[in-house]
mmCIF file with all atom_site columns, C-alpha atoms in Angstrom:
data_model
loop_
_atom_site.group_PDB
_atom_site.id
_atom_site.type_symbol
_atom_site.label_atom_id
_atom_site.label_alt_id
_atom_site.label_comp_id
_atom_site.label_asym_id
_atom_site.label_entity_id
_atom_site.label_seq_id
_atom_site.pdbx_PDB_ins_code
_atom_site.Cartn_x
_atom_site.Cartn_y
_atom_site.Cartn_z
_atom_site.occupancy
_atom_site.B_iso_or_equiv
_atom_site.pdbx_formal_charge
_atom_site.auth_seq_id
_atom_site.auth_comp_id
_atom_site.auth_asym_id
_atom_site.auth_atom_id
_atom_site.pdbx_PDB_model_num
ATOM 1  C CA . UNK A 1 1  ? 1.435  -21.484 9.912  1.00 96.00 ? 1  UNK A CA 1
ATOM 2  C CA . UNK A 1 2  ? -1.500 -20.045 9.305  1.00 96.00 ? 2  UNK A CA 1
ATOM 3  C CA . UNK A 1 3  ? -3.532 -20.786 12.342 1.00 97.00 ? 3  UNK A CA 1
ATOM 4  C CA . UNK A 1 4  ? -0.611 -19.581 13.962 1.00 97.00 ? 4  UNK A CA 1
ATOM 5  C CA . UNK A 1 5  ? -0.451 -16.288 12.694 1.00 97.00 ? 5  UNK A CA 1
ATOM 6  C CA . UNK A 1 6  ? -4.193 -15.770 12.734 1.00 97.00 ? 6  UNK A CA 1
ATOM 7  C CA . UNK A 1 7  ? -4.563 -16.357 16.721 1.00 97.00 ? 7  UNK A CA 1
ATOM 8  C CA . UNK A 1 8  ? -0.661 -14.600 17.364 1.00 97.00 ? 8  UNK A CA 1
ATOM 9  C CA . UNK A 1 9  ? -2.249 -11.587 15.341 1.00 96.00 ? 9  UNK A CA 1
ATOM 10 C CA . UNK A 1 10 ? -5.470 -11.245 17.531 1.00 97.00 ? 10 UNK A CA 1
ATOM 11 C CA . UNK A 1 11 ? -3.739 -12.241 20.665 1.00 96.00 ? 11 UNK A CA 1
ATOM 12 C CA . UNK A 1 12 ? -1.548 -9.040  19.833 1.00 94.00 ? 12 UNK A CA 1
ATOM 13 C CA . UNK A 1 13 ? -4.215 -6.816  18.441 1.00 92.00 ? 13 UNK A CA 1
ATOM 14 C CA . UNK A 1 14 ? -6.219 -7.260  21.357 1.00 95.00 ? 14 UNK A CA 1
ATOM 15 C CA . UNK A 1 15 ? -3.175 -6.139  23.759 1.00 91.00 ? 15 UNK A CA 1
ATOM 16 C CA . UNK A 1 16 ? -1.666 -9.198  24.784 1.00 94.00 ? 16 UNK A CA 1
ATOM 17 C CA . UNK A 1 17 ? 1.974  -9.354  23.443 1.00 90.00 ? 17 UNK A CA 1
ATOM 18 C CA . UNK A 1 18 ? 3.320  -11.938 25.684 1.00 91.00 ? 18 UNK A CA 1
ATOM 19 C CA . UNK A 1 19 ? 1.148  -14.639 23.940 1.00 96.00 ? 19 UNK A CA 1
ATOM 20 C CA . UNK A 1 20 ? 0.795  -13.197 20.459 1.00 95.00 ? 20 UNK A CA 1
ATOM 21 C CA . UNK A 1 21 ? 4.816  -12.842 19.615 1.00 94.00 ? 21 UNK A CA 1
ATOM 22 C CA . UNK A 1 22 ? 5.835  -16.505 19.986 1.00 96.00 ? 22 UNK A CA 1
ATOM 23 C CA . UNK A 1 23 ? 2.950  -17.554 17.634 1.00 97.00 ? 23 UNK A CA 1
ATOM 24 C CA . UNK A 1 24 ? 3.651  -15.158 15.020 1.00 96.00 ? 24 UNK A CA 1
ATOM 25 C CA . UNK A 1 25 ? 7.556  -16.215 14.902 1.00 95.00 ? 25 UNK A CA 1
ATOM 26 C CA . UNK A 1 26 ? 6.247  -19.373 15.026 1.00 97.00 ? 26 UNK A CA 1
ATOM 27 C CA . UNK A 1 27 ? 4.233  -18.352 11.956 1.00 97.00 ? 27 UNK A CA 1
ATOM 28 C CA . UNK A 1 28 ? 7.105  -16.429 10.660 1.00 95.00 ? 28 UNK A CA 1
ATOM 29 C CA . UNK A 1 29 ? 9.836  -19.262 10.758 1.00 95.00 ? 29 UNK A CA 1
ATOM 30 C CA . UNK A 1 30 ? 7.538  -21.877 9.326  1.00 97.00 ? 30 UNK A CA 1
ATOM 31 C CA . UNK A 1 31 ? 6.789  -19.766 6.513  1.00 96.00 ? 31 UNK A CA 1
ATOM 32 C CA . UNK A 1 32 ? 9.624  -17.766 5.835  1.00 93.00 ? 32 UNK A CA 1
ATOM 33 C CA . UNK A 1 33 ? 8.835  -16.218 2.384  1.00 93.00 ? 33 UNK A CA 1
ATOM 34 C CA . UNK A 1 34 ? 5.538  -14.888 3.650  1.00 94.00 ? 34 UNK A CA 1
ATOM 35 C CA . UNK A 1 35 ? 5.773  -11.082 3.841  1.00 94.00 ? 35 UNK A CA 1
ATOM 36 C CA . UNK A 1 36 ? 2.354  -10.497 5.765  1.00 94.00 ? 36 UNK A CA 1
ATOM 37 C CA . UNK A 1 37 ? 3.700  -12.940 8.568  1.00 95.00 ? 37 UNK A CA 1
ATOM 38 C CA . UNK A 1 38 ? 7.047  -10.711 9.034  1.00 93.00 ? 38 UNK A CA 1
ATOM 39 C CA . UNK A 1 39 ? 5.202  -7.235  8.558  1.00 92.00 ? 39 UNK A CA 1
ATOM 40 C CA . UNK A 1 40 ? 2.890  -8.974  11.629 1.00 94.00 ? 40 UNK A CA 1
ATOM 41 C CA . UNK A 1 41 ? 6.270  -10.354 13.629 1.00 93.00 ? 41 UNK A CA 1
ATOM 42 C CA . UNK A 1 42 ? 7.947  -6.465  13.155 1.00 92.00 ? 42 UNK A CA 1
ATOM 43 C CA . UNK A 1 43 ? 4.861  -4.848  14.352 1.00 90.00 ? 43 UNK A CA 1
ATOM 44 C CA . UNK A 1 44 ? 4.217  -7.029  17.766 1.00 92.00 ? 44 UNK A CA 1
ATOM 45 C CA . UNK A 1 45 ? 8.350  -6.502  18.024 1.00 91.00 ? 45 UNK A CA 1
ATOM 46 C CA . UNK A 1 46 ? 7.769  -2.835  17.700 1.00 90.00 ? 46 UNK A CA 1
ATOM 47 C CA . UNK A 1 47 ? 4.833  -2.864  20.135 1.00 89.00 ? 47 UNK A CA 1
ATOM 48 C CA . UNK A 1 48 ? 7.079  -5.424  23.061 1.00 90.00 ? 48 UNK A CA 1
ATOM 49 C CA . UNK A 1 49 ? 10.266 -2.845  22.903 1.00 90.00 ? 49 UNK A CA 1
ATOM 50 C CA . UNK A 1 50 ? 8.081  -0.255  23.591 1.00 88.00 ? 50 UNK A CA 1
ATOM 51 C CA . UNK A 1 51 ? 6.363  -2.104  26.423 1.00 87.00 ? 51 UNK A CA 1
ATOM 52 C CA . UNK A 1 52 ? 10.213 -3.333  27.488 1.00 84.00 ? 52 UNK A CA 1
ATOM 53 C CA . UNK A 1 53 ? 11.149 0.274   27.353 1.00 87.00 ? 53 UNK A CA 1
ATOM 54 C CA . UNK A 1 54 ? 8.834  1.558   29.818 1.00 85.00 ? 54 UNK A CA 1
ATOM 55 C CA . UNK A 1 55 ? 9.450  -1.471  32.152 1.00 85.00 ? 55 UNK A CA 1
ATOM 56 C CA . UNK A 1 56 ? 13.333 -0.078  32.607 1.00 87.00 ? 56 UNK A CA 1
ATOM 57 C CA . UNK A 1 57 ? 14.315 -2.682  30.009 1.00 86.00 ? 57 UNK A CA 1
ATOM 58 C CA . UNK A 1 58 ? 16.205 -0.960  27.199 1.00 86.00 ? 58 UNK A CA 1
ATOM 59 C CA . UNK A 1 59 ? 18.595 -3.539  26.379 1.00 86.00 ? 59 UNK A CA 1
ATOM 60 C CA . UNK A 1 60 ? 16.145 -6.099  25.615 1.00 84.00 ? 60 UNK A CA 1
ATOM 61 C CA . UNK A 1 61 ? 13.846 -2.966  23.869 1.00 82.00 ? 61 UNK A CA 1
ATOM 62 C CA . UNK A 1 62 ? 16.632 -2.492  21.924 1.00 86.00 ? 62 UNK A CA 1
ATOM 63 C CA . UNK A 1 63 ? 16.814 -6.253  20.663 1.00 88.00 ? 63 UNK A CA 1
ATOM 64 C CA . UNK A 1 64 ? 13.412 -5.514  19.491 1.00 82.00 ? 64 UNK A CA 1
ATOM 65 C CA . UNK A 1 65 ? 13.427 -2.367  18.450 1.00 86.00 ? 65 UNK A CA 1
ATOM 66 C CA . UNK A 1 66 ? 15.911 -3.577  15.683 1.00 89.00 ? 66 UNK A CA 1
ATOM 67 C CA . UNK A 1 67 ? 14.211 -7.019  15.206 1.00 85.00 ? 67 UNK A CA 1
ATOM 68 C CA . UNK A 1 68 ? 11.282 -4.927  14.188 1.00 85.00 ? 68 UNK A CA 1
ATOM 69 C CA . UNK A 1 69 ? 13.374 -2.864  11.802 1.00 82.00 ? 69 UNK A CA 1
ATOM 70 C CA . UNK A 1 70 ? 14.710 -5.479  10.049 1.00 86.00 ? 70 UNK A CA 1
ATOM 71 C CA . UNK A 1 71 ? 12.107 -7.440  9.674  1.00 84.00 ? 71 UNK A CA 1
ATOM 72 C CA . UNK A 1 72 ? 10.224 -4.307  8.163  1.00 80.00 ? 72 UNK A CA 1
ATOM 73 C CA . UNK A 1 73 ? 12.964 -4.109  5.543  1.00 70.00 ? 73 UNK A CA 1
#
């Protein structure tokens, strides 16, 4: 879990989403309790809706957008 989150992190820090979001729910569903791994997962969610958005995909922005708020609860 670890090693996942570490790379999913800086694969999404460093711009690219695509990669970094599968390892960090990776991360995220093999440690569930872990609060650093969901505030991670919410952020790259935030960050792909807003890249969804822009590409004329607000339904799947949406999906996101409230992944990302929940996850922030």
């Amino acid at each position: 879990a670890d090693a996942a989150y570490a790379l999913g992190s800086n694969l999404t820090h460093a711009g690219d989403l695509q990669a970094g979001y599968p390892l960090l729910q990776q991360a995220s569903t093999m440690r569930p309790s872990e609060p650093i791994f969901k505030d991670e997962l919410s952020y790259s969610s935030a960050q792909l809706a807003v890249a969804l958005y822009s590409s004329q995909q607000a339904t799947a922005a949406a999906e996101l957008a409230q992944q990302a708020l929940t996850l922030s609860d």
